[in-house]
Every structure is written in structure tokens, then in C-alpha cells.
Short mmCIF file of C-alpha atoms and ligand atoms in Angstrom, two decimals:
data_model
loop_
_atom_site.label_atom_id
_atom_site.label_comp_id
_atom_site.label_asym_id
_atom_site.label_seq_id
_atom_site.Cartn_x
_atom_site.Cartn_y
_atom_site.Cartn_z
CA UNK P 26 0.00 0.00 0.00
CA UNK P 27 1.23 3.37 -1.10
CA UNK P 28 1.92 5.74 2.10
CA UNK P 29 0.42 8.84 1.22
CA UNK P 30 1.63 12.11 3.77
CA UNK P 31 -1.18 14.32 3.62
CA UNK P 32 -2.66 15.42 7.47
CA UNK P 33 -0.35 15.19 10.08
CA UNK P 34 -2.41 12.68 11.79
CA UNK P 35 -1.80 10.18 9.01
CA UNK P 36 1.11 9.32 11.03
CA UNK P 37 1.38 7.51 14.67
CA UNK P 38 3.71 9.17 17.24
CA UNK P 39 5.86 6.60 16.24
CA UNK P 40 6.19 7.21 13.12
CA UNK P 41 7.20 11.27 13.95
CA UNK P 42 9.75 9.83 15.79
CA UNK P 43 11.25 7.38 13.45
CA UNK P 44 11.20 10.80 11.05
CA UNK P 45 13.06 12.35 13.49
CA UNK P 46 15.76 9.59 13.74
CA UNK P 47 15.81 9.47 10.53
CA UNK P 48 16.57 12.87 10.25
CA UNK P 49 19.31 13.45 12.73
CA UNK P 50 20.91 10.74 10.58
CA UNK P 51 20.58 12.68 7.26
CA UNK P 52 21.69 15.74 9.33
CA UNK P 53 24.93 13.76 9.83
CA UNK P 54 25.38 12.47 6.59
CA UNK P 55 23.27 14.29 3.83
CA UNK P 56 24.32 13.13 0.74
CA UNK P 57 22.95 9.59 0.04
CA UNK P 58 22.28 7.68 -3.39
CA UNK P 59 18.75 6.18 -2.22
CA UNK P 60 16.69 8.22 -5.05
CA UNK P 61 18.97 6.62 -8.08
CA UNK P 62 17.17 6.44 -10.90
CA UNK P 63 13.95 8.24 -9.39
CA UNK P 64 12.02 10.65 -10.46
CA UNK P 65 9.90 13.18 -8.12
CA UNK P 66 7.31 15.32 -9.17
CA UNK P 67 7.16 18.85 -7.61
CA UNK P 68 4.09 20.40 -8.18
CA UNK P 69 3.43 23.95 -6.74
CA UNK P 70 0.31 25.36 -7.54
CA UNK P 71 0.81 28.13 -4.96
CA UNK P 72 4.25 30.20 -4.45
CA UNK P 73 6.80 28.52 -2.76
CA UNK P 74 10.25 29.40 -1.43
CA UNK P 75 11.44 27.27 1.65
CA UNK P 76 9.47 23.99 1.09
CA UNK P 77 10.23 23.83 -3.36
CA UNK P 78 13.39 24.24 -2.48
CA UNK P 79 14.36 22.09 0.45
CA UNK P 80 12.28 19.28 -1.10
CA UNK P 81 13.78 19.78 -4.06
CA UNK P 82 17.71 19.95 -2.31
CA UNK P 83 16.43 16.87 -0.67
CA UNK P 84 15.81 15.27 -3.52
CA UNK P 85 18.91 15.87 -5.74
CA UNK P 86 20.79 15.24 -2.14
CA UNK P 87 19.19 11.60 -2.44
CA UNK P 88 20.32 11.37 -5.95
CA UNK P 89 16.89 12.09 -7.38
CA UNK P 90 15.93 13.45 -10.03
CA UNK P 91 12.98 16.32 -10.28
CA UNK P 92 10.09 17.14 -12.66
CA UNK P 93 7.52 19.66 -12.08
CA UNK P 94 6.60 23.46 -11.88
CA UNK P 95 6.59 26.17 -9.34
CA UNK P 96 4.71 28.50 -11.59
CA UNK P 97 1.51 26.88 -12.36
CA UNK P 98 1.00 29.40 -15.59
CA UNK P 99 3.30 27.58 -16.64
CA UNK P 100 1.44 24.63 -16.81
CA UNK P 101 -1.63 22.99 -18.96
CA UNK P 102 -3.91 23.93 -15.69
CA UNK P 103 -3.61 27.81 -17.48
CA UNK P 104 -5.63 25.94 -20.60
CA UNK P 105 -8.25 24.32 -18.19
CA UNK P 106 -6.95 21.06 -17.59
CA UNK P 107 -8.18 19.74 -14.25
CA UNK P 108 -6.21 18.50 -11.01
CA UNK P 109 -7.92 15.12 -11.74
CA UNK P 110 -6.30 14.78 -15.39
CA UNK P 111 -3.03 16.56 -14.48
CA UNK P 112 -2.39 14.11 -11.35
CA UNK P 113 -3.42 11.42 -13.39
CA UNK P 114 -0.50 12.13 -15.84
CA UNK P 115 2.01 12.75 -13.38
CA UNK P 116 1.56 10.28 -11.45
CA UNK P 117 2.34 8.17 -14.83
CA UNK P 118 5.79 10.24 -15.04
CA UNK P 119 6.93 10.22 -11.41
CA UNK P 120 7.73 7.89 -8.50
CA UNK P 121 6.57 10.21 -6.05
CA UNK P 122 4.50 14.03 -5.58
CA UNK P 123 5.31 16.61 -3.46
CA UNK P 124 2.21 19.14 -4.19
CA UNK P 125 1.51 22.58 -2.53
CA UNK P 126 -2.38 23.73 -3.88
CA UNK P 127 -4.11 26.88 -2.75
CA UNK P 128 -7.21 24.39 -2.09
CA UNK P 129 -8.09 22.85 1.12
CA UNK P 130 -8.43 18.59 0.36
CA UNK P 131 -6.69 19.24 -2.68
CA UNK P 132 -4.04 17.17 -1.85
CA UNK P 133 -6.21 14.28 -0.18
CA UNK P 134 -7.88 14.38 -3.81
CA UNK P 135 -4.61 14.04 -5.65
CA UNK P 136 -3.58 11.39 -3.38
CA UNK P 137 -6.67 8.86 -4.12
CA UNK P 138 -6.00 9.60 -8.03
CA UNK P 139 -2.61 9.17 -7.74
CA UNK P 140 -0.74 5.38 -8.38
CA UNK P 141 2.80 6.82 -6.16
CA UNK P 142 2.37 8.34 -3.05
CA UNK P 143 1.53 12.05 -2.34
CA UNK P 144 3.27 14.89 -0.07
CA UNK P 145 1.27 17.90 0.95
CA UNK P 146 3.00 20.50 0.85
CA UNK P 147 0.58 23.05 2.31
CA UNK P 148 -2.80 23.01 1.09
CA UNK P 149 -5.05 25.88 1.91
CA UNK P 150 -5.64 26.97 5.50
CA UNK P 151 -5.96 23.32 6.05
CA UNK P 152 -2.55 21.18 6.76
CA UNK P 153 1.26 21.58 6.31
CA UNK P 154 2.43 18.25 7.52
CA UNK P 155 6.20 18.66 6.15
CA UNK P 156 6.67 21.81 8.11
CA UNK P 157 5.20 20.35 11.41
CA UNK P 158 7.85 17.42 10.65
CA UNK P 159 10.62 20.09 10.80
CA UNK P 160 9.18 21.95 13.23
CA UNK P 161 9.06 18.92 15.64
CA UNK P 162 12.82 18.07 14.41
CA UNK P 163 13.49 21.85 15.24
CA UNK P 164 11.68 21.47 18.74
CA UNK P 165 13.79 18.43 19.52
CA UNK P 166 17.23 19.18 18.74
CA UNK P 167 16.82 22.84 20.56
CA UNK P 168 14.65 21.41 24.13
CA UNK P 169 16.04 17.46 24.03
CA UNK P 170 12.35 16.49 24.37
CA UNK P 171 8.91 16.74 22.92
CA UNK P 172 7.32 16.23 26.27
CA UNK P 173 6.36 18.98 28.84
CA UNK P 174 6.75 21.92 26.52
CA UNK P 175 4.82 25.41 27.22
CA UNK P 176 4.09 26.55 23.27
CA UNK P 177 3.02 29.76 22.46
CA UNK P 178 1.56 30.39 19.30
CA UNK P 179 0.74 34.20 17.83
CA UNK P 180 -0.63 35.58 15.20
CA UNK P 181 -3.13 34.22 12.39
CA UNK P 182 -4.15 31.16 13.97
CA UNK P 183 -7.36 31.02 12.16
CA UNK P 184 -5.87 30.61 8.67
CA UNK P 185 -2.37 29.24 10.16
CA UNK P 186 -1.97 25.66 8.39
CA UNK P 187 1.29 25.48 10.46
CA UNK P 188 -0.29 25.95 13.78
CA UNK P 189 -3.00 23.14 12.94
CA UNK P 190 -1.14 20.90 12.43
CA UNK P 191 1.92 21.28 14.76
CA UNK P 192 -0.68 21.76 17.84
CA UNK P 193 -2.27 18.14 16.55
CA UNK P 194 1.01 16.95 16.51
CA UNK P 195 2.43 18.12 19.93
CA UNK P 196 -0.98 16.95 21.17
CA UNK P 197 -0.05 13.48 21.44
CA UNK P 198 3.15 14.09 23.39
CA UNK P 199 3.13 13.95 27.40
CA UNK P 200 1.69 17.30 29.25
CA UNK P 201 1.91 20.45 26.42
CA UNK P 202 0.36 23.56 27.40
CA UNK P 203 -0.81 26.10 24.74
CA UNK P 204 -1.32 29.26 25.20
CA UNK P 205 -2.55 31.04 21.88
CA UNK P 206 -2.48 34.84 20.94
CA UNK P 207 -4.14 36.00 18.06
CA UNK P 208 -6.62 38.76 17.53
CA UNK P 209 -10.60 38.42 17.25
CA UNK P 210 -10.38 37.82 13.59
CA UNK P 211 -7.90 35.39 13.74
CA UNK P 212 -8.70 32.74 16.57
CA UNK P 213 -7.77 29.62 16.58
CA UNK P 214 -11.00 27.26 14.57
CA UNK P 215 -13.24 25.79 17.55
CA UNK P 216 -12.21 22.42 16.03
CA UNK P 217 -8.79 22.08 17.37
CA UNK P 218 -10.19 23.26 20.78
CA UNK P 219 -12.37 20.67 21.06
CA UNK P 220 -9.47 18.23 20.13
CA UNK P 221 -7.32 19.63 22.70
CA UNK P 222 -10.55 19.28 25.07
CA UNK P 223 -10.92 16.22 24.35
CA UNK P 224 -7.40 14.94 25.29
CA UNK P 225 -7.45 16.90 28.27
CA UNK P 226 -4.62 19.16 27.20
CA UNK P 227 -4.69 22.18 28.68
CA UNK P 228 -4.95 25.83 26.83
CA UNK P 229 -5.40 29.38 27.18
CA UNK P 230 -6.23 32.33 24.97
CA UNK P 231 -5.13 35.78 24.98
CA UNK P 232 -5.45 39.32 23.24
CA UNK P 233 -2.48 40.86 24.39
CA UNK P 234 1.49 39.68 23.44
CA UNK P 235 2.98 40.78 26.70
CA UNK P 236 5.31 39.40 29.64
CA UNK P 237 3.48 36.14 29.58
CA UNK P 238 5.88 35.05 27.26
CA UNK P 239 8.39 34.95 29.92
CA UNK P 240 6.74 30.84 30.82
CA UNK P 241 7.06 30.04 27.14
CA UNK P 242 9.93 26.91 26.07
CA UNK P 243 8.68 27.87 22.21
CA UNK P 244 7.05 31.25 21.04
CA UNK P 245 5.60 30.06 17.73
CA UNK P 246 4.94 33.30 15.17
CA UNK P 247 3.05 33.19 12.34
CA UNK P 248 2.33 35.42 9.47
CA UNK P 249 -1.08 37.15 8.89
CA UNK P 250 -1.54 35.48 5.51
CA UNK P 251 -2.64 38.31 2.89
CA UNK P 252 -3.49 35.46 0.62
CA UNK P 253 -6.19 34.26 2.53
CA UNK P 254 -8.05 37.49 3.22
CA UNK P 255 -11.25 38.08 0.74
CA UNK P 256 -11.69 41.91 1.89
CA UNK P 257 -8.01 43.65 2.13
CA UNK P 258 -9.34 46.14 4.48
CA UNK P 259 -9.84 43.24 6.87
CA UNK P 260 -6.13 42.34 6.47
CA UNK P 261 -5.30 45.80 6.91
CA UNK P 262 -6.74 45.38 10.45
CA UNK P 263 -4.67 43.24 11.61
CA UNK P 264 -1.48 42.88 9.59
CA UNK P 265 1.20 44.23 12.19
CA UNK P 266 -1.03 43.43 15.42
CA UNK P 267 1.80 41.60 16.93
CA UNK P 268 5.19 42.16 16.12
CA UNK P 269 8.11 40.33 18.67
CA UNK P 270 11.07 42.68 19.50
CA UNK P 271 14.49 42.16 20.59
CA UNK P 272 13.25 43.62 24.01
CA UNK P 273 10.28 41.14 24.91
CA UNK P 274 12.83 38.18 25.35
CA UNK P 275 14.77 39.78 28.07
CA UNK P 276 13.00 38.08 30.76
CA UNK P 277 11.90 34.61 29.09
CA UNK P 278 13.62 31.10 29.96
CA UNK P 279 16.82 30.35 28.57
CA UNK P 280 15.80 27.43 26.73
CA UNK P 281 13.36 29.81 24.43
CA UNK P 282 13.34 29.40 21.17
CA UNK P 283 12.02 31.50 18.95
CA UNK P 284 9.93 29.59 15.89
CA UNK P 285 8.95 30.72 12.65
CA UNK P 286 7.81 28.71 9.71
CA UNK P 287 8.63 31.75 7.07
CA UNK P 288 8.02 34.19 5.35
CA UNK P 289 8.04 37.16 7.97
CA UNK P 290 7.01 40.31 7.01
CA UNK P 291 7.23 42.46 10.09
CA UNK P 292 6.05 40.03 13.21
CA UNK P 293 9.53 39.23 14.30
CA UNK P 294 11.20 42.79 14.01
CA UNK P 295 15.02 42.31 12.42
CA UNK P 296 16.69 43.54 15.93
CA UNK P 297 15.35 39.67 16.93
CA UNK P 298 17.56 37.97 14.32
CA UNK P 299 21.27 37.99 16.50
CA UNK P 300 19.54 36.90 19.68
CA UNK P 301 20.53 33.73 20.38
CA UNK P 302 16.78 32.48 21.43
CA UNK P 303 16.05 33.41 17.36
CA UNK P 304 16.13 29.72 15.95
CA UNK P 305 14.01 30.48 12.65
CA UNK P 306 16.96 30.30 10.10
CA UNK P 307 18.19 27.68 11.97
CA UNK P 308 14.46 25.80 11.77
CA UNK P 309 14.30 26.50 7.71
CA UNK P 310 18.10 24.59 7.51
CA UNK P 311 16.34 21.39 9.60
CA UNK P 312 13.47 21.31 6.52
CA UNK P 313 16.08 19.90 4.39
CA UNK P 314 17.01 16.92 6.87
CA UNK P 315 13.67 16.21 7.66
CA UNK P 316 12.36 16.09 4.12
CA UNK P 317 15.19 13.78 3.07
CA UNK P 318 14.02 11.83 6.20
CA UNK P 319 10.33 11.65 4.57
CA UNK P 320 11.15 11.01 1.18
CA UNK P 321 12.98 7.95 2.31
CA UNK P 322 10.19 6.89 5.10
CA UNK P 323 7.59 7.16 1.88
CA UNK P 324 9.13 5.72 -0.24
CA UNK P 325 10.86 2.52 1.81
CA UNK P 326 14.19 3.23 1.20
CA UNK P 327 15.60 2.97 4.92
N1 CP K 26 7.30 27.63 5.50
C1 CP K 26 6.86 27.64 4.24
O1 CP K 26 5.93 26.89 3.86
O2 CP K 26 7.51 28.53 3.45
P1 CP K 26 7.28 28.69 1.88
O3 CP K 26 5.88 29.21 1.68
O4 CP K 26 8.34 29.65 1.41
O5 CP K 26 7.42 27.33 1.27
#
């Protein structure tokens, strides 16, 4: 059976930490010949900087070799040709598809039509299971543990496909707390709540980015996604409502670490980038690693 990557939850807490493992291992020795005479598709339907091009340094890393389009006019899809028929095709070409789509369940679509296994690379507001991968990998290597963590999250949690799935992912590790900032517009959907109700994980909500932050192990920004906005007066709202400054970190723990999954625009101001709790560069370096580590878990080849 094909083993498709496409919520976060379609893996066991086993299986993150086997990626992990995995990953620390391709962190150590990068360059391996496991995708000889492989083809992967990279299909990005949506712009793309960090997670095209880690995937696709993973790939040529593992010896692979890459098909695909970041520019989707560049593709048949400008001439009406639907994700059905263009999956369809690919999935003909390639042994495997990484595939970013502006949809929500696009990529859970592509992945019953497709023969090889799928990789969501962000779809929508929905799920961005990669970057919750590296995130974890990120959380790991910088706190020694995935258990007992106090995570902040701030900004667009509403549209934040990071946040969703890195909170259900965190979720199933031993006594998290969350504590989530965002604004009115941009709460966190009542559906991970409930999840986190559910598993008796406890959470709090806030307005205000103040001294709180002092408790916090992780302080997890976001962007407020233009993109996703229909009315850009709405964005305009609540585009800068929380930026982090060099200043705010003077009196949090010294095992902070300060996570972003990329682009910033101005929520982490610049003055942040030499303090040593800023890990975000850092976190974008670990994508590579951990998508080797996928690649390989997907496709059998450790
Ligand atoms: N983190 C992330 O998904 O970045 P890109 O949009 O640049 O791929």
C-alpha cells in the first residue's frame, strides 16, 4: 500500500519519531544515493520558497531526479486542464508528488487519483504536515524532548496551516500547554479546541502579546496570511497586530526558542535575528534533513 503524507495525523507518534531519527541521521550524513534512478514530481500550484526548495535539495541530495513546476501558468492547468487529469498524468511520469495547492483537500484528492504516493505541501488553510515534521525536528534538537513543553503560538491562527497541524502533533506528546495569541479575527477554529478538550490538554487564549511570554519553552509566530483574506481592508486590520522585539525576550527562559515557519514580514522585528533564542533560520536549515528523512520513510528506502 502506497503511504500517502497528507494530514499530520496520518502518522502515529511513532512514526514522527522514526522521522526524526531518521533525520538526525541525514543531518549527519546528507548526501545519500537512495533516489537513483527516481524521479519526483514537484508540483506547486501556490508560491513557494522554503518547502520547493528544500524538497527539491532533498531530492537531488538523495540522488533524485525532479520534474515539475513552481509557476503553475506555466502549466496545462492555465488551458483548463483539471487537477484530476493533471495528477493522473504525473503520477504516470513520477515515482513520487510533493504538491503545494491553494485548495483545502486538494491534496487528499490528488492522493486517491494518484498510483505513487503524495506529499502535501501546504494546502489551503488546512494542513502543512512537512513543516510540522521540521518543526518537531526543530523542537527536539533545541529542548532534548517533545514532552512537557509550554508553546506559544501568535498571530493568524485562524488561517495558520502550520499551527494546525503542529498543535495536533504536539498533542499526542506527554503534558503540552498552549497558550494562543491571536486577535478576534484570527482565533484559533473551535475544532482544534475541542481536540485539545478532548485529550485533556490544557490551553489558554489571549489578546495581548505581553510578559506572559516569559513561561514560554517555544514562542511560535506566524504570518497574517494576505493570501487568505477576501476583503483587504480586513487584512489591513490586523497585519502588524503583533510584532516580537528584541526587548520582549529579556526576561523569558533560557531554553526559548524563537519559531517561525517563514516568510516574515514584520512580526519578528530584524533587531530579533542575532539573539541567540532566534532559531528560525536555523528551523528553515532542519526542513532539508527532515524532508530527506520523509522522502525515504515514503518511499521505503531505509
Ligand atoms: N514555510 C513555508 O511553507 O515557506 P514557503 O511558503 O516559502 O514554502
Amino acid at each position: 500500500m502506497k503511504k500517502d503524507l497528507i494530514s499530520i495525523t496520518d502518522y502515529t507518534k511513532e512514526e514522527y519519531l522514526r522521522i526524526m531519527e531518521l533525520a538526525a541521521d541525514f543531518e549527519k550524513n546528507p548526501n545519500q544515493d537512495l533516489l537513483k534512478g527516481k524521479v519526483v514530481a514537484s508540483l506547486f500550484f501556490e508560491p513557494s520558497t522554503r518547502t520547493r526548495l528544500s524538497f527539491e535539495t532533498a531530492i537531488s541530495r538523495l540522488g533524485g531526479r525532479i520534474i515539475g513546476f513552481a509557476d503553475v501558468g506555466s502549466s496545462s492547468v492555465t488551458k483548463g486542464e483539471t487537477l484530476h487529469d493533471t495528477i493522473k498524468m504525473v503520477s504516470n511520469y513520477a515515482d513520487l508528488i510533493v504538491m503545494r495547492h491553494p485548495l483545502e483537500g486538494a491534496a487528499r484528492y490528488a492522493a486517491e487519483i494518484s498510483a505513487v504516493p503524495v506529499i502535501n505541501a501546504g494546502d489551503g488553510a488546512n494542513q502543512h504536515p512537512t513543516q510540522t515534521l521540521l518543526d518537531m525536528y526543530s523542537i527536539l534538537k533545541t529542548q532534548g524532548t517533545l514532552d512537557n513543553l509550554n508553546i506559544f503560538m501568535v498571530g493568524d491562527l485562524k488561517y495558520g496551516r502550520t499551527v494546525h497541524s503542529l498543535l495536533m502533533a504536539m498533542s499526542e506528546f506527554q503534558n503540552p500547554i498552549f497558550n494562543f495569541i491571536a486577535p478576534d479575527e484570527l482565533l484559533l477554529p473551535e475544532e482544534y479546541k475541542m481536540h485539545l478538550r478532548e485529550k485533556g490538554i490544557r490551553y489558554f487564549e489571549h489578546r495581548e502579546f505581553t510578559d506572559i511570554i516569559s513561561a514560554a519553552d517555544i514562542i511560535y509566530m506566524t504570518r497574517v496570511q494576505k493570501e487568505r483574506f477576501a476583503d483587504p481592508i480586513e487584512y489591513e486590520k490586523v497585519k502588524n497586530v503583533y510584532i516580537l522585539r528584541g526587548k520582549m525576550l529579556e526576561n523569558t527562559k533560557s531554553n526559548v526558542r524563537i519559531l517561525h515557519p517563514l516568510p516574515r514580514v514584520n512580526e519578528i522585528h530584524t533587531d530579533v535575528d542575532k539573539n541567540e533564542k532566534a532559531y528560525y533560520f536555523e528551523q528553515a536549515l532542519n526542513g532539508i534533513f527532515t524532508r530527506e528523512a520523509i522522502i525515504a520513510y515514503t518511499l521505503n528506502l531505509k
